[in-house]
Coordinates of C-alpha atoms and ligand atoms in Angstrom, one line a residue:
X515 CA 13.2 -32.4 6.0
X516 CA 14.4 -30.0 8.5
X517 CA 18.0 -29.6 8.9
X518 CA 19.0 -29.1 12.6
X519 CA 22.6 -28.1 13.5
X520 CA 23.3 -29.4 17.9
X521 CA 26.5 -27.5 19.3
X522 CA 27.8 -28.7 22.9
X523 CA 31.0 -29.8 24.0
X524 CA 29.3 -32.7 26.0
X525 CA 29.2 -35.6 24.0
X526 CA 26.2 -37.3 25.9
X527 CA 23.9 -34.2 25.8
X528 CA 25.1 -34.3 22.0
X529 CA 24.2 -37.8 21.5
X530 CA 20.6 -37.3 23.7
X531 CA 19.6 -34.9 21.3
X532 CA 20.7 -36.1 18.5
X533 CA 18.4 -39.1 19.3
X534 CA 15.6 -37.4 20.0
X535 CA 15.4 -34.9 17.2
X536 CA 15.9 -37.9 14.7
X537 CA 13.2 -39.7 16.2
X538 CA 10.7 -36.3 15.6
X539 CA 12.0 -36.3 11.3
X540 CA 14.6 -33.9 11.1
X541 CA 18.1 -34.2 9.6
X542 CA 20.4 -33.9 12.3
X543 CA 24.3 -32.8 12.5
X544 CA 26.3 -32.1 15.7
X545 CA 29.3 -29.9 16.5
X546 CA 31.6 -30.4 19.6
X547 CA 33.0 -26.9 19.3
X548 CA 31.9 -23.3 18.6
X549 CA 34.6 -23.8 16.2
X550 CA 33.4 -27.0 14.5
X551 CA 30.2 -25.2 14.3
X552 CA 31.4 -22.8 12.1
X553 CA 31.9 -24.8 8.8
X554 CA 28.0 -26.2 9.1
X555 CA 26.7 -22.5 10.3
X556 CA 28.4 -20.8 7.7
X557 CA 26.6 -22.3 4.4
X558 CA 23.5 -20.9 5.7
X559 CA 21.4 -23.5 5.0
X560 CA 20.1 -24.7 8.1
X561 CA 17.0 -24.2 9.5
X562 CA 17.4 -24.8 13.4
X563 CA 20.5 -24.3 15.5
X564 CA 20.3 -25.8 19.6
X565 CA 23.6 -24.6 20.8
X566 CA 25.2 -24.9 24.4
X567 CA 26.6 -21.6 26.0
X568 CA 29.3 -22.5 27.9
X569 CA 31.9 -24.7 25.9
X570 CA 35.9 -24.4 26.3
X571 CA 37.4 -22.4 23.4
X572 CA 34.7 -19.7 21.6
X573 CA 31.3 -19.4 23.9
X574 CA 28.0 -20.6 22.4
X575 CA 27.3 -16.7 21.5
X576 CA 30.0 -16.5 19.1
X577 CA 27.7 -19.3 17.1
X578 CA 24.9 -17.2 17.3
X579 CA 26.7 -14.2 15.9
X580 CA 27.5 -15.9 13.1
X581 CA 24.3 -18.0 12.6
X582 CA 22.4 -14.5 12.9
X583 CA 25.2 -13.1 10.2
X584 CA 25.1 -16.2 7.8
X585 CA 21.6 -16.4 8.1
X586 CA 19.3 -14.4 10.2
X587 CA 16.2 -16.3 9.6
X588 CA 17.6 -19.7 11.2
X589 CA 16.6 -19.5 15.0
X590 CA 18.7 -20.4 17.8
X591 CA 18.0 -22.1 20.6
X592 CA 20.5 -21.8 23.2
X593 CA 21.2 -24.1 26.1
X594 CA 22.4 -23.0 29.6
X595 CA 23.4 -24.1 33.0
X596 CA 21.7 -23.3 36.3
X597 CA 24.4 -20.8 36.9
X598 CA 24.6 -18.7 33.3
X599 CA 21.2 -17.0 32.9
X600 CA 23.0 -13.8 32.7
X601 CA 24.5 -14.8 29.2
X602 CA 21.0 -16.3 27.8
X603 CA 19.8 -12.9 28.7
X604 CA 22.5 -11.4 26.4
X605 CA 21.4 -14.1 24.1
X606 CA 18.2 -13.1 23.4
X607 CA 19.6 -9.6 23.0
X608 CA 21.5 -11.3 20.4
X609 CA 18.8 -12.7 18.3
X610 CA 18.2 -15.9 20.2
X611 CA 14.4 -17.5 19.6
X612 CA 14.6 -18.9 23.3
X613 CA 17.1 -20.3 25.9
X614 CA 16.4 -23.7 27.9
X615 CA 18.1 -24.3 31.1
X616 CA 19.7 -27.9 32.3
X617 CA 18.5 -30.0 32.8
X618 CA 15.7 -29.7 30.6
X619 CA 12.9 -32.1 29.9
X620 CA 12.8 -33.4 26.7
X621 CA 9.1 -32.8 25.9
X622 CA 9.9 -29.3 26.5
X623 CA 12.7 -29.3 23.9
X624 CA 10.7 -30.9 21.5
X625 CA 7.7 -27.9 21.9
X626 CA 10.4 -25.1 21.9
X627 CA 12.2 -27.0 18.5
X628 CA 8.4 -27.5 17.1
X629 CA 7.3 -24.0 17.8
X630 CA 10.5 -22.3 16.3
X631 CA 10.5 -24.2 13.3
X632 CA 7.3 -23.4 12.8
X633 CA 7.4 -19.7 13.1
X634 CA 9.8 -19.9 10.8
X635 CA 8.1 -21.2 8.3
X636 CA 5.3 -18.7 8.9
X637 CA 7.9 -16.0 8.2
X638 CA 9.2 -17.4 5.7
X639 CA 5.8 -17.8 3.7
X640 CA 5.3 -14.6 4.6
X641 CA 8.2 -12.8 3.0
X642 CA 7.7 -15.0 -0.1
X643 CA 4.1 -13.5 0.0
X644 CA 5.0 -10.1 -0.2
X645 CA 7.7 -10.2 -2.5
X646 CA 4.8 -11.8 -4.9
X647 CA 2.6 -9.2 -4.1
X648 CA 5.5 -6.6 -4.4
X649 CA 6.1 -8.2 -8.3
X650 CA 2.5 -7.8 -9.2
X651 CA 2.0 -4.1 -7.9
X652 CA 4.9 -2.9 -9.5
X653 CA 4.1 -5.1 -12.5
X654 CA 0.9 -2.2 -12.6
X655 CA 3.0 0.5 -11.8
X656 CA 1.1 1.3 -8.5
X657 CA 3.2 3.6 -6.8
X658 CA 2.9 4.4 -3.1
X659 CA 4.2 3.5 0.4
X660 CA 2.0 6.1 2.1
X661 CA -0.5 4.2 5.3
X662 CA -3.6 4.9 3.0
X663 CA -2.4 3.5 -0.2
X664 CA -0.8 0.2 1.5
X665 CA -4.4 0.0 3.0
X666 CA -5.4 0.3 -0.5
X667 CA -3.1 -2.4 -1.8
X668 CA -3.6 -4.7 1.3
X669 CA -7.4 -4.5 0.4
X670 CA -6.7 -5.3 -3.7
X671 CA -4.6 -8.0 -2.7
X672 CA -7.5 -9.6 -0.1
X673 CA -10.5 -9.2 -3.0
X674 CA -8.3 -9.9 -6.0
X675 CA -8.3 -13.3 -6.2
X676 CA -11.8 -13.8 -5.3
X677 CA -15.0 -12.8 -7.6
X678 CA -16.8 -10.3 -5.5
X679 CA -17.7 -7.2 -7.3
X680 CA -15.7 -4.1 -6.5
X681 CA -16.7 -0.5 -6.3
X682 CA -13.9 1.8 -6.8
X683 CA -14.6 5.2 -5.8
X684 CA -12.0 8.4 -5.7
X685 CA -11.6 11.7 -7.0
X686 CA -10.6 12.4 -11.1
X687 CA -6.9 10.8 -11.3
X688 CA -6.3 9.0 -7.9
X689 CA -5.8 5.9 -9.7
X690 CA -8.9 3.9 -9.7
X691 CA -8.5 2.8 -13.1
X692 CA -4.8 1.4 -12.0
X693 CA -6.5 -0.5 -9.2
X694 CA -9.0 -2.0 -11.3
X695 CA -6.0 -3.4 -13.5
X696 CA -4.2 -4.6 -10.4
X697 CA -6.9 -6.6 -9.3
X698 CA -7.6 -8.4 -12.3
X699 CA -4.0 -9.0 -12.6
X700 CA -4.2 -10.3 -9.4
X701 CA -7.2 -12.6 -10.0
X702 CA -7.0 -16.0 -11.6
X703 CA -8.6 -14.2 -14.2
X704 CA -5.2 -12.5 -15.4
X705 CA -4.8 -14.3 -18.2
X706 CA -8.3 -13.6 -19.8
X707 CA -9.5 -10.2 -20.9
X708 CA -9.8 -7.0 -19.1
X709 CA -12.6 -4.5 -20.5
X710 CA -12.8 -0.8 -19.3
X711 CA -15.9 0.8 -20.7
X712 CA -16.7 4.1 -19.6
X713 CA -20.8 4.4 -19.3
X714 CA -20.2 8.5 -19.0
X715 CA -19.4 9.1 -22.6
X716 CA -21.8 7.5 -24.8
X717 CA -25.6 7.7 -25.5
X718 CA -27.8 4.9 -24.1
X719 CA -28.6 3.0 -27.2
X720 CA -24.4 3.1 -28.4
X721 CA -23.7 2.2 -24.7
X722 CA -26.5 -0.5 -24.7
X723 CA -25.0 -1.9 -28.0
X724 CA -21.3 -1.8 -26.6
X725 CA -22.3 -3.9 -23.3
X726 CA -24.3 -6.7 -24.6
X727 CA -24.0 -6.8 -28.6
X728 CA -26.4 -6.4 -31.2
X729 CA -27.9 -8.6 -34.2
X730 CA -27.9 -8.0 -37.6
X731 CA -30.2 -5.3 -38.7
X732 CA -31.5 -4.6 -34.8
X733 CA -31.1 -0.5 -35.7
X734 CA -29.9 1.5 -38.7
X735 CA -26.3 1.2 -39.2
X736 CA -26.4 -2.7 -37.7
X737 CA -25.4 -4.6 -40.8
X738 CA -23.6 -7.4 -39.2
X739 CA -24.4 -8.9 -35.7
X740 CA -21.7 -7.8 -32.7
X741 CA -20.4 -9.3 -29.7
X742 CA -21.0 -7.1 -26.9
X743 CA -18.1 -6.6 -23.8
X744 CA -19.9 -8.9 -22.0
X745 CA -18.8 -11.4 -24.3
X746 CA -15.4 -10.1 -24.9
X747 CA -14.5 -9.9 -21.3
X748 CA -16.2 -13.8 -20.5
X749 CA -14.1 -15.8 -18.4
X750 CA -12.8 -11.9 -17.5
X751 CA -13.1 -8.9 -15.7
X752 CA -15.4 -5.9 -17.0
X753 CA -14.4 -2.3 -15.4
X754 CA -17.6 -0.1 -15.8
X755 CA -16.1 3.5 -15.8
X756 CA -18.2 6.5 -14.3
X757 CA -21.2 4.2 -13.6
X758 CA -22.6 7.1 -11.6
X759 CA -23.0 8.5 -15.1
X760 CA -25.4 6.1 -16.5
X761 CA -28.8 6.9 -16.6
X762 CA -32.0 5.0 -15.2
X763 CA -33.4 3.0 -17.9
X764 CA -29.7 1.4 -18.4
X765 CA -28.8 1.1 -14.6
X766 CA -32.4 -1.1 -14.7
X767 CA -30.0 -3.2 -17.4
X768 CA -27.2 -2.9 -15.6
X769 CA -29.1 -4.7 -12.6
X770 CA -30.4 -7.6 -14.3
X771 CA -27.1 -8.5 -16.0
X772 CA -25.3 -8.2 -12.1
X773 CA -28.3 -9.8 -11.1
X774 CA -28.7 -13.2 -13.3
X775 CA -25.3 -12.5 -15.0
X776 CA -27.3 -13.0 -18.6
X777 CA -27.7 -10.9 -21.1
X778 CA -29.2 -10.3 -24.1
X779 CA -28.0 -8.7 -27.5
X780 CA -30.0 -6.0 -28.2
X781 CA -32.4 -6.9 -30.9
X782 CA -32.1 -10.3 -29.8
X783 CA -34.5 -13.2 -28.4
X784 CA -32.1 -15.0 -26.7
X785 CA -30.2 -15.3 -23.4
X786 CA -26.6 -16.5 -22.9
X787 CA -24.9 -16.5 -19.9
X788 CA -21.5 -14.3 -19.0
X789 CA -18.9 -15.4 -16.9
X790 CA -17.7 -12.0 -15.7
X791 CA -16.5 -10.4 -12.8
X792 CA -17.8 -6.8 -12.3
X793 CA -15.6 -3.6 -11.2
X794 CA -17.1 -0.5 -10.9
X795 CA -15.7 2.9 -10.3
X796 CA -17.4 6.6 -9.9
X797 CA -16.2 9.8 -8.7
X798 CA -19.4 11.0 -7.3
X799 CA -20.7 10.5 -4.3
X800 CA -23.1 7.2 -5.0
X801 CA -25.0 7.5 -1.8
X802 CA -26.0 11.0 -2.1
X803 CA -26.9 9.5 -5.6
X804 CA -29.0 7.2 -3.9
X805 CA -30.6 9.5 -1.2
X806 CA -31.2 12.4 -3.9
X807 CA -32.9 9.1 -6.0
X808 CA -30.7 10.0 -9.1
X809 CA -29.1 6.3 -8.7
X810 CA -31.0 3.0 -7.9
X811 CA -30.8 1.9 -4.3
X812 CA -30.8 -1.9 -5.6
X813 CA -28.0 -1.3 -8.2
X814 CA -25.9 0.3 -5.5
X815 CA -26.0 -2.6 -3.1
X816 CA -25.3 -4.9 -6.2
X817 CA -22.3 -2.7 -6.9
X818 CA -21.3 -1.5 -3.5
X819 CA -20.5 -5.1 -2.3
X820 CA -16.2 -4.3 -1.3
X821 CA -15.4 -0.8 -1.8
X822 CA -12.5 1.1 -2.1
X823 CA -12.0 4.4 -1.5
X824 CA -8.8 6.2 -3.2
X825 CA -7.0 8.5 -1.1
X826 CA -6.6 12.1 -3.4
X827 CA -3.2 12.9 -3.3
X828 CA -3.4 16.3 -0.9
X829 CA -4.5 13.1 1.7
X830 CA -0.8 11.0 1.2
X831 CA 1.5 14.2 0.7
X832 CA 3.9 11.2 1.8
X833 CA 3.8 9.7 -1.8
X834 CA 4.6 13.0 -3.9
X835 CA 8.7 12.5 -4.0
X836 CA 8.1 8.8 -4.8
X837 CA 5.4 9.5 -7.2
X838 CA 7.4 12.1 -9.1
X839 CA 10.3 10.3 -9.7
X840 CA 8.4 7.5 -10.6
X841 CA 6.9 9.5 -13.3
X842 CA 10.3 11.3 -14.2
X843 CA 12.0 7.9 -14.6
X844 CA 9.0 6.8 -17.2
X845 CA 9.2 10.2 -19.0
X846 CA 13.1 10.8 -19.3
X847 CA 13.1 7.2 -21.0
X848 CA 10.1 7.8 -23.6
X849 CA 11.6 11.0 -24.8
X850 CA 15.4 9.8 -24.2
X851 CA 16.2 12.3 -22.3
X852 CA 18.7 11.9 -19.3
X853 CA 17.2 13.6 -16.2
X854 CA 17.7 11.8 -13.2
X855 CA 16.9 14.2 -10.2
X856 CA 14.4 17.1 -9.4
X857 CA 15.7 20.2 -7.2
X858 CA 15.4 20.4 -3.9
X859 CA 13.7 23.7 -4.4
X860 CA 11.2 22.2 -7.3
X861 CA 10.4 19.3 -4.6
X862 CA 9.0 21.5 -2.2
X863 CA 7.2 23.0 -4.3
X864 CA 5.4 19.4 -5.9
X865 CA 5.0 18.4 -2.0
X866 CA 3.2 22.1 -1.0
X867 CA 0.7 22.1 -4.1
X868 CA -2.5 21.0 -3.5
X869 CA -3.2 18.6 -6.2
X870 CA -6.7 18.9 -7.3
X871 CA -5.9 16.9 -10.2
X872 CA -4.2 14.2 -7.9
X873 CA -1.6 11.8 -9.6
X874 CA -3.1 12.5 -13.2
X875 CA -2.3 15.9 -12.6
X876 CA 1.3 15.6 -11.0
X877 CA 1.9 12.8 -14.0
X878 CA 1.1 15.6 -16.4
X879 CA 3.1 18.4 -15.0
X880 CA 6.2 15.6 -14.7
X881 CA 6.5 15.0 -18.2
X882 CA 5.6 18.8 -19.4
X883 CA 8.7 19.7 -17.1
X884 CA 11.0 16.5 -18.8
X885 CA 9.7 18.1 -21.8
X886 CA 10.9 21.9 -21.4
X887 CA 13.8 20.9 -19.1
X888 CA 17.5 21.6 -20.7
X889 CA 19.1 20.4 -17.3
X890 CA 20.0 17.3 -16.0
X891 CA 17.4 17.7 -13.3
X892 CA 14.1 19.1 -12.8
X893 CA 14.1 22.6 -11.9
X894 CA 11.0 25.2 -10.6
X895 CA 11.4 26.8 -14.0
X896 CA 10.2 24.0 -16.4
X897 CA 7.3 23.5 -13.4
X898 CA 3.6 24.7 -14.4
X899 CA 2.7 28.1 -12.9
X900 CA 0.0 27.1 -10.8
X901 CA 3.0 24.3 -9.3
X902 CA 5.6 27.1 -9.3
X903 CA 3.5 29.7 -7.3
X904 CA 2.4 27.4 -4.7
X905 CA -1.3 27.0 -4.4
X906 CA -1.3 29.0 -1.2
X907 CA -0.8 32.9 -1.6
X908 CA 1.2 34.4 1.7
X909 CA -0.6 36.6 3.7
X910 CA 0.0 40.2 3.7
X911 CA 1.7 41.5 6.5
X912 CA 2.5 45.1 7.5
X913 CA 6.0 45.7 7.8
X914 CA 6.0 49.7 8.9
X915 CA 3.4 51.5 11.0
X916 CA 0.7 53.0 9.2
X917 CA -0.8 56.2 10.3
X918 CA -3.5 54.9 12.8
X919 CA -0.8 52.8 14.2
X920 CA -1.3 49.0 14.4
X921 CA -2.5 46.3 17.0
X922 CA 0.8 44.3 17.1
X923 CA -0.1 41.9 19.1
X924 CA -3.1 40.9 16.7
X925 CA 0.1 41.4 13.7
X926 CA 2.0 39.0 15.8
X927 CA -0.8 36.2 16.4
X928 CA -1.3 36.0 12.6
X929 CA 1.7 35.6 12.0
X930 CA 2.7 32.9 14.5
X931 CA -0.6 31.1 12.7
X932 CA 0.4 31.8 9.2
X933 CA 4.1 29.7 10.0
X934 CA 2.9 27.0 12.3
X935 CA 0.5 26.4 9.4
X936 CA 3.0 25.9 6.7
X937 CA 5.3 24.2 9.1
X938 CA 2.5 21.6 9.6
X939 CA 2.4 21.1 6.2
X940 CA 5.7 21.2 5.4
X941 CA 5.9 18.4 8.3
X942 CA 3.0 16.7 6.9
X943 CA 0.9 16.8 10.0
X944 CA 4.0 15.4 12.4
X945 CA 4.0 18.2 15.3
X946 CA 7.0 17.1 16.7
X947 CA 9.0 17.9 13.2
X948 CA 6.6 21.4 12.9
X949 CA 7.9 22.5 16.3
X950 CA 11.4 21.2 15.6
X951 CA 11.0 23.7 12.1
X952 CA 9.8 27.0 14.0
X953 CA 12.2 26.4 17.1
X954 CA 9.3 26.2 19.4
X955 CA 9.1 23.9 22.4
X956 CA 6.7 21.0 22.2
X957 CA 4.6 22.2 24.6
X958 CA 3.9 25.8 23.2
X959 CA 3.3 24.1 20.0
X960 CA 0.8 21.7 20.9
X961 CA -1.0 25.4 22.9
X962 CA -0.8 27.0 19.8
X963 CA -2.0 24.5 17.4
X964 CA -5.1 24.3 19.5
X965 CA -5.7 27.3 19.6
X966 CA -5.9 27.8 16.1
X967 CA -7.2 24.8 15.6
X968 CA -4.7 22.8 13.2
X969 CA -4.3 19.4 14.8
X970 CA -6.1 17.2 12.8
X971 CA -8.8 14.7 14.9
X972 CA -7.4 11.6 13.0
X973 CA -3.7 12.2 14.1
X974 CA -4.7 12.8 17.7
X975 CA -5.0 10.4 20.9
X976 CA -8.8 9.6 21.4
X977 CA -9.9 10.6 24.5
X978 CA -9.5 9.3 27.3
X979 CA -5.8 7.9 26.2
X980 CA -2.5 9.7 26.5
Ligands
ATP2363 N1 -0.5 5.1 -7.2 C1 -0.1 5.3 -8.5 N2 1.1 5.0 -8.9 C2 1.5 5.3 -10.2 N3 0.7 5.9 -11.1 C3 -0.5 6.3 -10.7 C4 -1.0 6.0 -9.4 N4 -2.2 6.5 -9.2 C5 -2.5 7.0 -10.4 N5 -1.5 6.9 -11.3 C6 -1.4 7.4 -12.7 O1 -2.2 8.5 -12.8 C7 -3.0 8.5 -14.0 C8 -4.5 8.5 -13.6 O2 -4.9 7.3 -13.0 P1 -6.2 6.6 -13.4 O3 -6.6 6.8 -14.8 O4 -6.2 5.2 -12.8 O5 -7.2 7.5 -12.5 P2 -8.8 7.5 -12.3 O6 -9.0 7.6 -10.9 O7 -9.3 6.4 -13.1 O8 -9.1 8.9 -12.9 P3 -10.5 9.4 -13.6 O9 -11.5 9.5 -12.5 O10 -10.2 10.7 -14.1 O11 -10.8 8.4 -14.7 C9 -2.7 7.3 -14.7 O12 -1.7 7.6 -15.7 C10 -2.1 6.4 -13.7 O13 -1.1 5.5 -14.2
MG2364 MG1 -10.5 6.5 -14.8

């Protein structure tokens, strides 16, 4: 039952509401005084507050400050004479859901009481939904507040709990095994078996053998019949690894087990059925697969049913900080070590390399640096080379005339280029921070980023707007 607190220093309105709001279920207490309020207001546990403005002693506000301090999920509705609208302006300022002026009609306080309850509870639900969500991702580790990889996890929490078939596609070491995991943690499958086979690194008859079992005696070497992961994963979630690896004859196999979800042990006669949901990941370029006929068309639609794309890392330069502590945390504690910070200096260099590893490779060059570090932070020196140098060379400029002289104008435009460039990076594509970095204006920033081209066409206003 709802718990409603009424504040107003008029015992008939008091009594008025107090009737009605019984009538429509909820639990109902009244307060004469912004004073009497507080004692009800301040354990926090109400979910509706109607509350008068003008009262003798403290003004109705003062109960919404505190409602809004002891809880700032309960709405408040305020009430107010004719004369006061100025203060149920201030009201709302102050957090109020919505103010209703005497006299008021009752049907309208019930609508106003009905509709604020009841976005509260959509709230409400809501939090609770992504604290859950928030449990299960870190629960996988997947690291990553950046716009692309909450598109990511919005999409994994959508598809997990249903059965669709997945296609996971990325570069080497953006993750798509993690995401895999996460979504059969987040299926009602979680508590059944996740199988990651990766089609890429054996030859067709082992791979054959490892999907869908094998009798006894089927080939040389068979002398006891085997389950195949199929079978191990039933009731489960199979992840097929580098699928754009596998070659014709078993993508035809492939098909018909996605197809009629049976299978068949090899050497076998008979058929049993599999109760398993399909993830898929690749980092090729399926389509082109398709088009170049190197992968079948049919397969791919099987497969191809939700995809998601993961972001490489150079695309969510936001994440590197959170990532790399992430991995510092998980590296100073398997090798006891106790490094809690990375230098300001070694950060900028993690956020300006290009990553063509992605997050295996930043993992990897995390703990080699926990490894070699004797500091109590993560310095440029215990950083890989290729980290330490930065990916991007600087340009050579001339610093004294040489004998034919030089076109300084031309010196000067590269230059200008070669700093706005890094100060876009450095920014991470935010022009207003890039301009802020050089001390340009705005305005000659946003003439010379055209110029030279370095406005990306995602970040900008399509045309026709702004
Ligand atoms: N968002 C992330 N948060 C935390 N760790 C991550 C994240 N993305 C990737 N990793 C880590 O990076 C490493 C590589 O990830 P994963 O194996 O899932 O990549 P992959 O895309 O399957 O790579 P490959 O194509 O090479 O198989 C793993 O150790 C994984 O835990
Ligand atoms: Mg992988």
């Amino acid at each position: 039952m709802d718990r409603v607190l009424i504040v107003d220093d008029e015992k008939g309105m008091r009594d008025l509401l107090s009737i009605l709001l019984k009538k429509e279920g909820y639990a109902v207490a009244a307060a004469e005084s912004a004073e009497k309020a507080r004692e009800h207001v301040g354990r926090g546990d109400l979910d509706l507050v109607i509350c008068d403005i003008s009262m003798p002693g403290a003004s109705g506000l003062e109960v919404l400050k505190q409602s809004k301090a002891s809880n700032p999920e309960t709405p408040v509705i305020m009430i107010t004479a004719y004369a006061s609208t100025e203060s149920a302006v201030e009201a709302l300022k102050l957090g109020a859901y919505d103010y209703l002026i005497k006299p008021f009609d009752v049907e309208e306080m019930k609508i106003v009481v009905r509709n604020a309850l009841e976005k509260r509870r959509l709230e409400h639900e809501n939090r609770a939904l992504k604290r859950e969500l928030k449990e299960k991702f870190h629960a996988q580790e997947l690291v990553g507040e950046s716009p692309r990889m909450e598109e990511v996890m919005a999409l994994v929490a959508k598809i997990a709990p249903t059965n669709s078939t997945v296609l996971i596609s990325g570069e080497s070491g953006t993750g798509k095994e993690l995401v895999a995991r996460a979504i059969h943690a987040g299926s009602p499958r979680q508590s059944r078996p996740f199988v990651s086979i990766n089609c890429g690194a054996l030859p067709d008859e082992l791979l054959e053998s490892e999907l869908f079992g094998h009798t006894r005696g089927s080939f040389t070497g068979a002398l006891t019949a085997k389950k195949g992961l199929f079978e191990v994963a039933d009731g489960g979630t199979i992840f097929l690894d580098e699928i754009g690896d596998t070659s014709p004859a078993m993508q035809i196999k492939l098909l018909r087990v996605l197809q009629e979800r049976r299978i068949r042990r090899v050497g076998g006669t008979e058929e049993a059925e599999v109760n398993v949901r399909v993830l898929a990941a690749t980092n090729q370029d399926l389509e082109q697969m398709v088009r170049d006929r190197r992968f079948r068309e049919d397969l791919y639609y099987r497969i191809n049913v939700i995809q998601i794309r993961m972001p490489a890392l150079r695309e969510k330069p936001e994440d590197i900080p959170r990532l790399a502590l992430h991995f510092l945390v998980k590296y100073s504690r398997v090798m006891g070590k106790k490094i809690a910070r990375i230098s300001e200096e070694a950060m900028r260099r993690l956020e300006e390399h290009a990553w063509p590893g992605n997050v295996r490779e930043l993992e990897n060059v995390i703990e080699r640096a926990v490894a070699l570090e004797n500091s109590d932070a993560v310095t440029t020196e215990s950083l890989s080379r290729e980290v330490r140098s930065g990916a991007r060379p600087s340009p050579e400029f001339p610093v004294s005339l040489s004998d034919g002289g030089i076109d300084l104008e031309t010196q000067l435009e590269r230059l200008r280029q070669h700093f706005m460039e890094e100060a876009m990076r450095r920014a991470h594509g935010v022009q207003t921070k890039a301009a802020e970095l050089l001390g340009m204006s705005f305005r000659s920033f946003r003439y010379f980023a055209k110029k030279y081209n370095l406005l990306d066409p995602r970040r900008e206003p399509r045309a026709g707007v702004g």
